[in-house]
XYZ file of C-alpha atoms in Angstrom:
730
model
C -24.064 -121.946 309.896
C -23.063 -124.128 312.818
C -19.970 -126.316 312.786
C -19.642 -128.792 315.608
C -16.265 -129.480 317.153
C -15.392 -132.968 318.308
C -14.112 -133.662 321.797
C -11.962 -136.548 320.596
C -8.267 -136.067 319.977
C -7.618 -136.857 316.318
C -4.472 -138.480 315.001
C -1.814 -136.228 313.475
C -1.871 -133.832 310.569
C -3.335 -135.991 307.791
C -6.568 -136.056 309.766
C -7.249 -132.623 308.359
C -7.588 -134.143 304.885
C -9.383 -137.376 305.769
C -12.820 -136.425 306.995
C -14.226 -136.065 303.492
C -14.229 -139.674 302.324
C -17.576 -141.194 301.384
C -16.893 -144.122 303.683
C -16.357 -141.903 306.696
C -19.502 -139.932 305.908
C -21.519 -143.147 305.740
C -20.402 -143.950 309.265
C -21.617 -140.613 310.547
C -25.240 -140.812 309.444
C -26.617 -142.251 312.636
C -28.369 -139.832 314.939
C -26.228 -138.817 317.833
C -23.158 -140.445 316.407
C -20.016 -138.629 317.436
C -18.439 -136.510 314.727
C -15.207 -138.235 313.875
C -12.590 -135.923 312.452
C -10.737 -138.743 310.778
C -11.208 -142.295 309.602
C -8.237 -144.600 309.198
C -10.134 -147.283 307.296
C -8.673 -148.527 304.024
C -11.361 -146.723 302.065
C -10.570 -143.403 303.717
C -6.825 -143.854 303.249
C -7.262 -144.681 299.552
C -9.644 -141.743 299.063
C -7.196 -139.357 300.735
C -4.270 -140.764 298.743
C -6.213 -140.202 295.527
C -6.787 -136.595 296.610
C -3.078 -136.008 297.165
C -2.219 -137.668 293.852
C -4.712 -135.491 291.984
C -3.210 -132.361 293.581
C 0.277 -133.277 292.386
C -1.023 -134.201 288.937
C -2.885 -130.921 288.473
C 0.103 -128.962 289.764
C 2.354 -130.641 287.204
C -0.263 -130.023 284.516
C -0.176 -126.285 285.233
C 3.628 -126.312 285.224
C 3.767 -128.057 281.842
C 1.055 -125.773 280.477
C 2.865 -122.491 281.192
C 6.233 -123.947 280.139
C 4.736 -125.005 276.796
C 3.175 -121.575 276.274
C 6.550 -119.959 276.912
C 8.287 -122.260 274.450
C 5.622 -121.869 271.777
C 5.511 -118.095 272.063
C 9.270 -117.569 271.649
C 10.543 -120.846 270.157
C 12.876 -120.550 273.102
C 14.764 -123.757 272.424
C 15.770 -122.658 268.923
C 16.774 -118.990 269.301
C 20.238 -117.608 270.010
C 21.460 -116.945 273.534
C 21.302 -113.173 273.078
C 17.690 -113.488 271.929
C 16.859 -115.611 274.964
C 18.327 -112.950 277.211
C 16.495 -110.134 275.438
C 13.245 -112.029 276.065
C 13.756 -111.270 279.777
C 12.142 -107.857 279.437
C 12.536 -104.843 281.776
C 13.361 -105.690 285.403
C 13.221 -109.425 284.640
C 16.469 -109.017 282.715
C 18.100 -107.205 285.619
C 17.302 -109.994 288.082
C 18.357 -112.740 285.706
C 21.669 -110.919 285.084
C 22.716 -111.609 288.689
C 22.066 -115.326 288.239
C 24.254 -115.181 285.130
C 26.869 -113.125 286.986
C 27.058 -115.673 289.815
C 27.545 -118.517 287.339
C 30.304 -116.651 285.502
C 32.195 -115.844 288.707
C 35.367 -117.906 289.311
C 33.900 -119.230 292.570
C 30.778 -118.942 294.702
C 32.626 -116.841 297.268
C 33.922 -114.408 294.649
C 30.474 -114.207 293.103
C 28.964 -113.257 296.459
C 31.658 -110.640 296.989
C 30.855 -109.125 293.592
C 27.204 -108.832 294.595
C 27.985 -107.349 298.000
C 30.418 -104.814 296.508
C 28.817 -104.148 293.123
C 29.969 -101.202 290.997
C 28.440 -102.267 287.675
C 24.736 -101.750 288.357
C 25.026 -98.046 289.195
C 27.943 -96.055 287.799
C 30.176 -94.151 290.236
C 28.576 -96.036 293.147
C 29.338 -99.239 295.002
C 26.193 -100.877 296.341
C 25.303 -104.067 298.205
C 22.890 -105.851 295.892
C 21.896 -108.401 298.533
C 20.809 -105.507 300.721
C 19.168 -103.409 298.027
C 17.354 -106.072 296.000
C 15.520 -109.339 296.637
C 17.835 -111.601 294.628
C 18.585 -114.402 297.089
C 16.629 -116.740 294.823
C 19.092 -116.057 291.995
C 21.990 -116.671 294.375
C 20.450 -119.910 295.637
C 19.760 -121.215 292.127
C 23.244 -120.352 290.878
C 24.842 -122.176 293.817
C 22.534 -125.146 293.291
C 23.354 -125.273 289.581
C 27.083 -125.255 290.363
C 26.761 -128.069 292.901
C 24.381 -130.404 291.077
C 25.764 -132.705 288.337
C 23.469 -131.274 285.662
C 25.716 -128.886 283.724
C 26.350 -131.395 280.946
C 22.712 -131.805 279.915
C 20.789 -128.776 281.268
C 21.637 -125.222 280.275
C 21.631 -122.592 283.054
C 18.720 -120.684 281.538
C 16.553 -123.814 281.495
C 17.405 -124.632 285.092
C 16.236 -121.130 285.987
C 12.972 -121.047 284.042
C 12.032 -124.628 284.945
C 12.419 -123.737 288.614
C 10.044 -120.798 288.247
C 7.541 -122.911 286.319
C 7.800 -125.603 289.009
C 6.794 -123.019 291.583
C 3.539 -122.673 289.648
C 2.915 -126.324 290.460
C 3.535 -125.524 294.127
C 1.125 -122.594 293.836
C -1.666 -124.756 292.408
C -1.101 -127.480 295.017
C -1.279 -124.890 297.813
C -4.583 -123.505 296.497
C -5.849 -127.068 296.086
C -5.043 -127.898 299.725
C -6.640 -124.682 300.981
C -9.906 -125.515 299.216
C -9.693 -129.101 300.484
C -9.154 -127.965 304.077
C -12.054 -125.519 303.921
C -14.601 -127.786 302.249
C -13.557 -131.220 303.458
C -13.537 -132.531 299.885
C -10.570 -132.810 297.557
C -12.980 -132.280 294.668
C -12.921 -128.626 295.748
C -9.172 -128.676 295.228
C -9.579 -130.165 291.766
C -12.147 -127.509 290.852
C -9.772 -124.838 292.191
C -6.928 -126.090 290.002
C -9.161 -126.221 286.913
C -10.312 -122.655 287.498
C -6.760 -121.449 288.081
C -5.557 -122.948 284.799
C -8.549 -121.830 282.735
C -8.273 -118.267 284.058
C -4.531 -118.106 283.395
C -4.755 -114.608 281.887
C -5.980 -113.293 285.243
C -4.248 -115.657 287.682
C -0.644 -115.505 286.477
C 1.662 -113.931 283.915
C 4.610 -116.202 284.597
C 4.964 -117.404 280.997
C 6.168 -113.981 279.804
C 7.535 -112.394 283.020
C 9.533 -115.301 284.381
C 11.924 -113.421 286.674
C 9.316 -111.068 288.127
C 9.500 -111.172 291.926
C 5.816 -112.039 292.344
C 6.310 -115.291 290.428
C 8.778 -116.365 293.102
C 6.845 -115.104 296.109
C 3.142 -115.804 295.488
C 3.520 -119.614 295.687
C 4.967 -119.153 299.183
C 2.128 -116.801 300.121
C -0.361 -119.453 298.985
C 1.453 -122.062 301.090
C 1.328 -119.690 304.045
C -2.447 -119.300 303.648
C -2.752 -123.096 303.558
C -0.746 -123.352 306.781
C -2.855 -120.633 308.449
C -6.049 -122.406 307.355
C -4.810 -125.665 308.848
C -3.622 -123.897 312.018
C -7.061 -122.336 312.552
C -9.101 -125.487 311.861
C -11.264 -126.200 314.926
C -10.456 -129.934 314.799
C -6.731 -129.247 315.085
C -6.599 -126.458 317.681
C -6.238 -128.988 320.524
C -3.321 -130.800 318.887
C -0.156 -129.211 320.237
C 2.106 -131.174 317.895
C 0.136 -130.174 314.794
C -0.080 -126.542 315.907
C 3.686 -126.399 316.393
C 4.312 -127.836 312.928
C 1.892 -125.334 311.409
C 3.535 -122.405 313.198
C 6.918 -123.416 311.827
C 5.438 -123.905 308.372
C 3.840 -120.456 308.570
C 7.186 -118.966 309.554
C 9.142 -120.678 306.763
C 6.631 -119.775 304.054
C 6.265 -116.186 305.272
C 10.041 -115.866 305.409
C 10.418 -117.167 301.833
C 7.657 -114.841 300.666
C 9.321 -111.811 302.264
C 12.776 -112.755 301.009
C 11.688 -112.955 297.378
C 9.612 -109.759 296.872
C 10.362 -106.161 297.771
C 6.638 -105.398 298.154
C 6.374 -107.901 301.016
C 5.718 -105.234 303.648
C 2.629 -103.920 301.863
C 1.175 -107.388 301.260
C 1.786 -108.374 304.883
C 0.198 -105.120 306.041
C -3.063 -106.175 304.388
C -2.760 -109.587 306.035
C -2.086 -107.944 309.403
C -5.302 -105.948 308.942
C -7.126 -109.238 308.303
C -5.744 -110.657 311.561
C -6.639 -107.447 313.391
C -10.235 -107.638 312.118
C -10.511 -111.269 313.229
C -9.212 -110.255 316.633
C -11.682 -107.386 316.965
C -14.559 -109.687 316.003
C -13.303 -112.350 318.423
C -13.202 -114.975 315.689
C -9.814 -116.330 316.778
C -8.225 -116.651 320.200
C -5.766 -114.199 321.689
C -3.015 -116.819 321.494
C -3.669 -117.361 317.792
C -3.633 -113.615 317.093
C -0.334 -113.191 318.905
C 1.162 -116.196 317.122
C 0.169 -114.911 313.675
C 1.570 -111.465 314.431
C 4.825 -112.905 315.760
C 5.206 -115.103 312.672
C 5.056 -111.973 310.525
C 7.473 -110.052 312.746
C 10.004 -112.883 313.028
C 9.921 -113.457 309.263
C 10.488 -109.778 308.498
C 13.317 -109.524 311.023
C 14.964 -112.649 309.599
C 14.877 -111.079 306.145
C 16.167 -107.828 307.654
C 19.228 -109.693 308.920
C 19.792 -111.503 305.618
C 19.499 -108.220 303.731
C 22.273 -106.644 305.777
C 19.897 -104.645 308.012
C 17.817 -103.154 305.202
C 16.227 -100.066 306.730
C 13.083 -100.360 304.576
C 12.000 -103.360 306.645
C 12.426 -101.693 310.044
C 10.652 -98.619 308.715
C 7.786 -100.610 307.213
C 4.194 -99.832 308.108
C 3.410 -103.447 308.912
C 5.975 -103.632 311.718
C 4.742 -100.347 313.159
C 1.145 -101.579 312.964
C 1.850 -104.923 314.659
C 3.759 -103.265 317.510
C 0.936 -100.755 317.966
C -1.794 -103.425 317.834
C -0.077 -105.669 320.381
C 0.730 -102.795 322.734
C -2.750 -101.234 322.701
C -4.439 -104.611 323.135
C -2.228 -105.361 326.132
C -3.083 -102.015 327.719
C -6.807 -102.108 326.956
C -8.402 -104.867 329.034
C -12.038 -105.891 328.665
C -12.214 -104.856 325.037
C -14.649 -107.612 324.040
C -17.090 -107.366 326.936
C -20.354 -105.507 327.377
C -23.356 -104.867 325.167
C -23.148 -104.440 321.416
C -23.016 -100.632 321.542
C -20.424 -100.680 324.323
C -18.249 -103.098 322.365
C -18.543 -101.030 319.199
C -17.512 -97.917 321.123
C -14.545 -99.725 322.628
C -13.491 -101.066 319.226
C -13.732 -97.609 317.669
C -11.554 -96.145 320.411
C -9.194 -99.116 320.204
C -8.799 -98.791 316.416
C -8.219 -95.042 316.661
C -5.481 -95.563 319.230
C -3.851 -98.277 317.110
C -3.930 -96.021 314.041
C -2.408 -93.043 315.865
C 0.280 -95.160 317.506
C 1.105 -96.829 314.163
C 1.595 -93.449 312.490
C 3.706 -92.215 315.409
C 5.944 -95.295 315.517
C 6.395 -95.290 311.747
C 7.209 -91.578 311.653
C 9.788 -91.894 314.448
C 11.321 -95.018 312.876
C 11.760 -93.332 309.508
C 13.219 -90.234 311.117
C 15.681 -92.304 313.132
C 16.648 -94.417 310.113
C 16.587 -91.428 307.709
C 14.479 -93.648 305.463
C 13.173 -92.235 302.189
C 13.496 -95.260 299.923
C 9.787 -96.101 299.920
C 8.344 -92.595 299.760
C 7.498 -93.013 296.058
C 4.956 -95.693 297.018
C 3.152 -93.311 299.357
C 3.315 -90.528 296.762
C 1.681 -92.916 294.318
C -1.083 -93.798 296.793
C -1.728 -90.133 297.604
C -1.848 -89.166 293.938
C -4.000 -92.169 293.002
C -6.706 -91.183 295.466
C -6.291 -87.429 294.800
C -4.625 -86.731 298.145
C -1.394 -85.361 296.684
C 0.188 -83.536 293.730
C -0.376 -85.064 290.315
C 2.783 -83.638 288.731
C 5.194 -85.683 290.814
C 7.341 -87.536 288.283
C 7.749 -90.770 290.265
C 4.055 -91.023 291.137
C 3.058 -90.234 287.554
C 5.239 -93.046 286.200
C 3.060 -95.484 288.163
C -0.259 -93.727 287.615
C 0.162 -93.719 283.838
C 0.766 -97.469 283.643
C -2.312 -99.612 283.095
C -1.062 -102.192 285.592
C -1.354 -99.647 288.408
C -4.819 -98.471 287.425
C -8.203 -99.760 288.541
C -9.195 -103.326 287.728
C -10.863 -103.376 284.271
C -14.416 -104.697 284.138
C -13.509 -107.136 281.370
C -11.621 -109.088 284.038
C -14.933 -109.909 285.703
C -16.398 -110.881 282.331
C -13.597 -113.392 281.778
C -14.000 -114.798 285.292
C -17.738 -115.164 284.726
C -17.092 -116.961 281.437
C -15.424 -119.843 283.293
C -18.245 -120.027 285.890
C -15.852 -118.808 288.593
C -17.452 -115.473 289.427
C -20.992 -116.694 290.208
C -20.260 -119.227 292.989
C -17.604 -116.858 294.326
C -20.096 -114.000 294.749
C -22.728 -116.320 296.262
C -20.193 -117.743 298.710
C -18.984 -114.262 299.569
C -22.502 -112.987 300.235
C -23.476 -115.979 302.353
C -20.304 -116.000 304.423
C -20.297 -112.222 304.844
C -23.870 -112.297 306.108
C -23.058 -115.105 308.508
C -19.917 -113.304 309.667
C -21.815 -110.083 310.366
C -24.482 -112.030 312.236
C -21.879 -113.874 314.307
C -19.678 -110.862 315.101
C -21.942 -109.035 317.610
C -22.414 -112.160 319.731
C -18.805 -112.180 320.891
C -17.317 -114.713 323.258
C -16.324 -116.981 320.405
C -13.064 -117.934 322.061
C -14.890 -118.981 325.189
C -17.406 -120.946 323.116
C -14.566 -122.715 321.379
C -13.017 -123.669 324.695
C -16.246 -125.362 325.666
C -16.815 -127.026 322.352
C -15.696 -130.333 323.764
C -18.640 -130.177 326.149
C -21.061 -130.090 323.216
C -21.219 -126.384 322.454
C -20.957 -125.198 318.860
C -18.697 -122.653 317.255
C -20.756 -119.933 315.576
C -18.250 -119.326 312.766
C -15.244 -121.426 311.885
C -12.029 -119.388 312.340
C -10.373 -120.899 309.253
C -13.364 -119.891 307.129
C -13.425 -116.431 308.732
C -9.755 -115.897 307.889
C -10.149 -116.937 304.254
C -13.273 -114.815 303.861
C -11.521 -111.674 305.097
C -8.398 -112.590 303.121
C -10.317 -112.676 299.844
C -12.275 -109.514 300.727
C -9.229 -107.431 301.653
C -7.061 -108.583 298.758
C -10.051 -108.228 296.446
C -10.286 -104.560 297.403
C -6.547 -104.247 296.771
C -6.962 -105.861 293.339
C -9.818 -103.537 292.388
C -7.736 -100.509 293.389
C -4.545 -101.655 291.602
C -4.783 -104.097 288.714
C -1.265 -105.466 289.191
C -2.316 -106.844 292.573
C -5.092 -108.964 291.077
C -2.733 -111.942 290.880
C -2.743 -112.127 294.685
C -6.540 -112.222 294.696
C -7.630 -114.339 291.737
C -5.781 -117.507 292.773
C -7.309 -117.469 296.251
C -10.631 -116.540 294.656
C -10.633 -119.954 292.942
C -10.240 -121.712 296.303
C -13.048 -119.704 297.946
C -15.451 -120.343 295.060
C -14.640 -124.069 295.114
C -15.263 -124.119 298.870
C -18.692 -122.611 298.241
C -19.523 -125.317 295.686
C -18.149 -128.280 297.649
C -18.691 -127.139 301.229
C -21.867 -127.675 303.224
C -22.833 -124.079 304.008
C -24.364 -122.979 300.698
C -26.238 -126.243 300.209
C -27.479 -126.405 303.799
C -28.944 -122.917 303.432
C -30.555 -123.776 300.092
C -32.041 -127.041 301.361
C -33.251 -125.258 304.480
C -35.151 -122.778 302.330
C -36.571 -125.638 300.242
C -37.360 -127.641 303.431
C -35.677 -130.768 302.141
C -32.879 -131.284 304.638
C -31.289 -134.657 303.975
C -27.753 -135.741 304.719
C -27.785 -138.147 301.792
C -28.991 -135.443 299.412
C -26.395 -133.020 300.785
C -23.604 -135.539 300.257
C -24.862 -136.353 296.760
C -24.981 -132.689 295.735
C -21.550 -131.923 297.224
C -19.976 -134.567 295.014
C -22.208 -134.363 291.953
C -22.135 -130.591 291.372
C -18.313 -130.188 291.274
C -18.012 -133.265 289.044
C -20.597 -131.841 286.643
C -18.863 -128.440 286.685
C -15.465 -129.990 286.003
C -16.982 -131.998 283.160
C -18.574 -128.880 281.685
C -15.336 -126.890 281.954
C -13.430 -129.722 280.309
C -15.959 -129.985 277.481
C -16.059 -126.226 276.857
C -12.414 -125.201 277.311
C -10.276 -128.231 276.467
C -10.469 -127.582 272.686
C -9.545 -123.928 273.290
C -6.558 -124.970 275.385
C -5.391 -127.354 272.678
C -5.792 -124.628 270.074
C -3.812 -122.219 272.241
C -1.035 -124.758 272.700
C -0.891 -125.388 268.956
C -0.170 -121.729 268.138
C 3.533 -121.389 267.324
C 5.353 -118.075 267.262
C 8.982 -117.008 267.214
C 11.003 -114.341 268.965
C 11.701 -111.476 266.568
C 13.444 -108.291 267.655
C 16.305 -107.713 265.179
C 16.908 -104.090 266.172
C 17.546 -104.950 269.828
C 19.691 -107.934 268.848
C 21.745 -105.668 266.565
C 22.160 -103.116 269.374
C 23.290 -105.705 271.931
C 25.712 -107.273 269.470
C 27.213 -103.885 268.645
C 27.626 -102.962 272.322
C 29.271 -106.315 273.087
C 31.763 -106.072 270.224
C 32.377 -102.354 269.674
C 32.466 -100.743 273.127
C 34.887 -101.078 276.059
C 33.840 -103.514 278.795
C 33.867 -100.731 281.390
C 31.799 -98.346 279.245
C 28.880 -96.697 281.069
C 25.498 -96.532 279.328
C 22.591 -94.179 279.991
C 19.043 -94.636 278.730
C 15.636 -95.910 279.744
C 15.405 -98.209 282.753
C 13.876 -101.029 280.729
C 16.530 -101.034 278.014
C 19.440 -100.698 280.425
C 18.337 -103.841 282.275
C 18.706 -105.727 278.989
C 22.096 -104.115 278.327
C 23.280 -105.257 281.757
C 22.175 -108.828 281.060
C 23.318 -109.153 277.442
C 26.577 -107.180 277.537
C 27.615 -106.760 281.172
C 28.216 -103.028 280.683
C 27.898 -100.494 283.506
C 24.571 -98.662 283.904
C 23.615 -95.217 285.112
C 20.146 -96.337 286.229
C 17.915 -99.426 286.253
C 14.315 -100.547 286.950
C 14.700 -101.429 290.645
C 13.175 -98.189 291.865
C 13.360 -98.630 295.658
C 16.120 -96.056 296.255
C 15.714 -92.286 296.456
C 19.087 -91.411 294.905
C 18.464 -93.788 292.009
C 15.036 -92.276 291.379
C 16.553 -88.804 291.238
C 19.294 -89.984 288.886
C 16.711 -91.667 286.644
C 14.714 -88.455 286.437
C 17.877 -86.588 285.477
C 18.946 -89.135 282.846
C 15.460 -89.014 281.339
C 16.052 -85.345 280.505
C 17.336 -86.664 277.164
C 13.621 -86.917 276.274
C 12.796 -83.435 277.602
C 13.258 -79.966 276.124
C 16.725 -79.213 277.409
C 19.815 -77.651 275.854
C 22.630 -79.951 274.702
C 24.943 -78.424 277.308
C 22.498 -79.208 280.127
C 21.986 -82.780 278.964
C 25.715 -83.296 278.509
C 26.451 -82.070 282.042
C 23.697 -84.270 283.503
C 25.021 -87.368 281.760
C 28.591 -86.601 282.778
C 27.561 -86.233 286.421
C 25.970 -89.695 286.152
C 29.240 -91.012 284.688
C 27.832 -91.923 281.265
C 30.059 -92.614 278.262
C 27.194 -93.489 275.900
C 23.509 -92.596 275.774
C 20.924 -94.746 273.981
C 17.888 -92.920 272.594
C 14.753 -94.877 271.667
C 12.344 -93.708 268.986
C 9.546 -95.554 270.766
C 9.938 -93.138 273.700
C 10.875 -89.966 271.846
C 7.854 -90.271 269.524
C 5.636 -92.333 271.804
C 1.972 -92.823 270.923
C 1.046 -95.736 273.193
C -0.017 -93.567 276.124
C -2.523 -90.738 275.994
C -1.397 -87.116 276.092
C -0.272 -86.285 279.600
C 1.008 -89.801 280.241
C 3.753 -90.064 277.632
C 7.188 -89.976 279.219
C 8.029 -86.740 277.432
C 4.814 -85.205 278.832
C 5.709 -86.214 282.381
C 9.112 -84.596 281.961
C 7.574 -81.443 280.486
C 5.163 -81.171 283.417
C 7.933 -81.753 285.956
C 10.052 -79.091 284.215
C 7.154 -76.628 283.975
C 6.919 -76.797 280.181
C 3.894 -76.942 277.880
C 3.218 -80.441 276.534
C 3.314 -81.517 272.877
C 0.208 -81.787 270.748
C -3.286 -80.381 270.799
C -4.922 -80.102 274.171
C -5.147 -78.003 277.287
C -2.198 -77.027 279.458
C -2.175 -75.734 283.005
C -1.865 -71.930 283.098
C 1.417 -71.990 285.021
C 3.203 -73.972 282.280
C 5.478 -72.030 279.935
C 6.921 -72.747 276.471
C 10.363 -74.361 276.569
C 13.400 -72.415 275.403
C 14.924 -75.429 273.643
C 13.686 -78.156 271.273
C 13.255 -81.733 272.456
C 16.741 -83.150 272.856
C 16.072 -86.684 271.559
C 14.722 -85.253 268.306
C 17.012 -82.251 267.841
C 20.236 -84.225 268.300
C 19.465 -86.185 265.126
C 19.849 -83.006 263.050
C 23.595 -83.003 263.808
C 23.483 -79.271 264.494
C 26.780 -77.741 265.616
C 25.720 -77.353 269.253
C 24.956 -81.089 269.453
C 27.806 -82.336 267.280
C 30.247 -80.464 269.494
C 29.282 -82.616 272.479
C 27.956 -85.912 271.075
C 29.071 -88.321 268.358
C 26.610 -90.757 266.805
C 28.175 -94.213 266.976
C 25.260 -96.500 266.160
C 21.765 -96.285 264.751
C 18.997 -98.428 263.346
C 15.228 -98.043 262.991
C 14.700 -98.172 266.755
C 17.836 -96.990 268.544
C 20.358 -94.161 268.265
C 23.544 -94.373 270.337
C 25.717 -91.316 270.997
C 29.107 -91.160 272.643
C 29.829 -88.226 274.905
C 32.918 -86.296 273.848
C 35.438 -85.109 276.385
C 35.412 -81.426 277.176
C 38.643 -79.480 277.000
C 39.383 -76.787 279.504
C 38.036 -73.428 278.407
C 40.582 -71.330 276.478
C 41.985 -68.060 277.799
C 39.657 -66.006 275.600
C 36.746 -67.383 277.562
C 34.860 -68.674 274.558
C 31.256 -69.416 275.367
C 31.282 -72.533 273.177
C 32.590 -75.651 274.909
C 35.755 -77.062 273.405
C 35.854 -80.836 273.021
C 38.148 -83.598 271.887
C 37.317 -86.804 270.151
């Protein structure tokens, strides 16, 4: 694959999207004609304008599609406010509660102060929510809603969900532009958007997890990839003005991505490894490598400042890796010179030094910062790949969830059903082979410098970046299913590039010995049009059928619980229970919590493990003392957890607690030899018998088919006779 670079200076940024028009291609057929990177004829301008219009139209189509699915699944417009809030499940409810809290505050300033000095999210603690959590998007939206004149006709909840759905339009447009930049044809962008929408089950889950952080951040990551692709395009590397704009766009999008998702450091670490690999293979220049690294560092440090010097960012692996990579490269001159074996030896030594220095810097940073907030992630990784203990409670919580398991094979079957998988694999194989063939040659940067003198670039840097991006994030998706949403969207763009780009077809025609520019142009336009037509014919009726299915939100037990809490308990009452339920209680009732689903804090993880002892085999006195230490006034027990059957034996929450406590698990099956029978029955079940030992400490105040709520009685001081039974008052 050989891509020639023009020695002419193209006009500004839109040139990147103009070289694909049929008119411009007609003008390039003559032998020896200079390769023009842009054509400002009326035909080219109209063709490019159509491409931009189609991108916006398909983005809006995706936005309307997911919004309609959300409405049809819940009948969101017709249900009560409490039911709408309950529909924000698990951590989604927690994040949305801060948007609601900001709107209910007397002023924006007071609302911010409540978030900075919050004592409702964790009982007996005052925490800075803007430091602990990534909720600036909720703050921004609440301020915007207050300032805009829309309160009279748009409810706050609709302003929130419509914003998230609109970001899906941004996501699709970003993928569209990436495919367009890579292939030179906006038909690739259209094919990308079609694939993204048709593979909705595997590309997004926004319609039922609206507030999830990834739904805010992934559109910005896609925009960042578009900016990087444009920045690395050979035609634009000589344009200082365009490069500067792209660098700023990369910074802004990376900053927004980092600000909106707590997992930003791990996603950027994978991207930093992509940049490092490109650097080692000499596919991009030293200046470009440094720029990309500095964009990541500056974005992370900007977020660090906005999050009140959050130590997790300074102690992140990605910062340690970037510092190590830049330092070692500066100290190790002549890395990319010599024969193939010499270069491989140098790269091996170089990579070893970078790895050791990364580990050293990260270890020292965490020691200096006394950082332990992210250790559960590393415990999970160690346990997942059998490098650590399997009984660790925090790691087991992740390991037992399907979302954190390996990517199921039925995902590939669905992707193949929409014709996405086949061109993707072919493109991947072709580009990987070309990349491997180009890597040993080296000197790519020098070749690129001389491209204006007629020399050719062996492998386009923008293509190289996107190839490694999809490979690295594909490996991440296969290892952890939840991460597939980072991969599958970009997968659509890569597959569309393979269909609409020149590389696959040039290779095929070369094998068939029928090289013809007219035939190549015909195939590049005809094949995507035929594929889009086929996809429309096959899947449009299914989409219409899906959109015609009407359901309604129905969860009367949870509605009854929330209504009872709101009307029958004090506003300052503290509730203990499962993380998922407590997030809903915070949103629907505003009551104080003992724990919640935002797990990135060591003390909170320990408190959660203690509160969950209500589902273990512990004595009523032990459970009472644990809940009192956490500051609880009420504890909510869920039958769905106490008698859980969804997970297999060994992965039920009660099993994880038994293992952590050294107790034999329930049910038939093997137990490790070091486990012993528990001395007490399971608390969540035994308390329902109203035995004296339980009734002395807990009073049942509410129950239905799903939930049982108990109020903790107040202990009296022990009498002078030293009775062993605790004395309580109502």
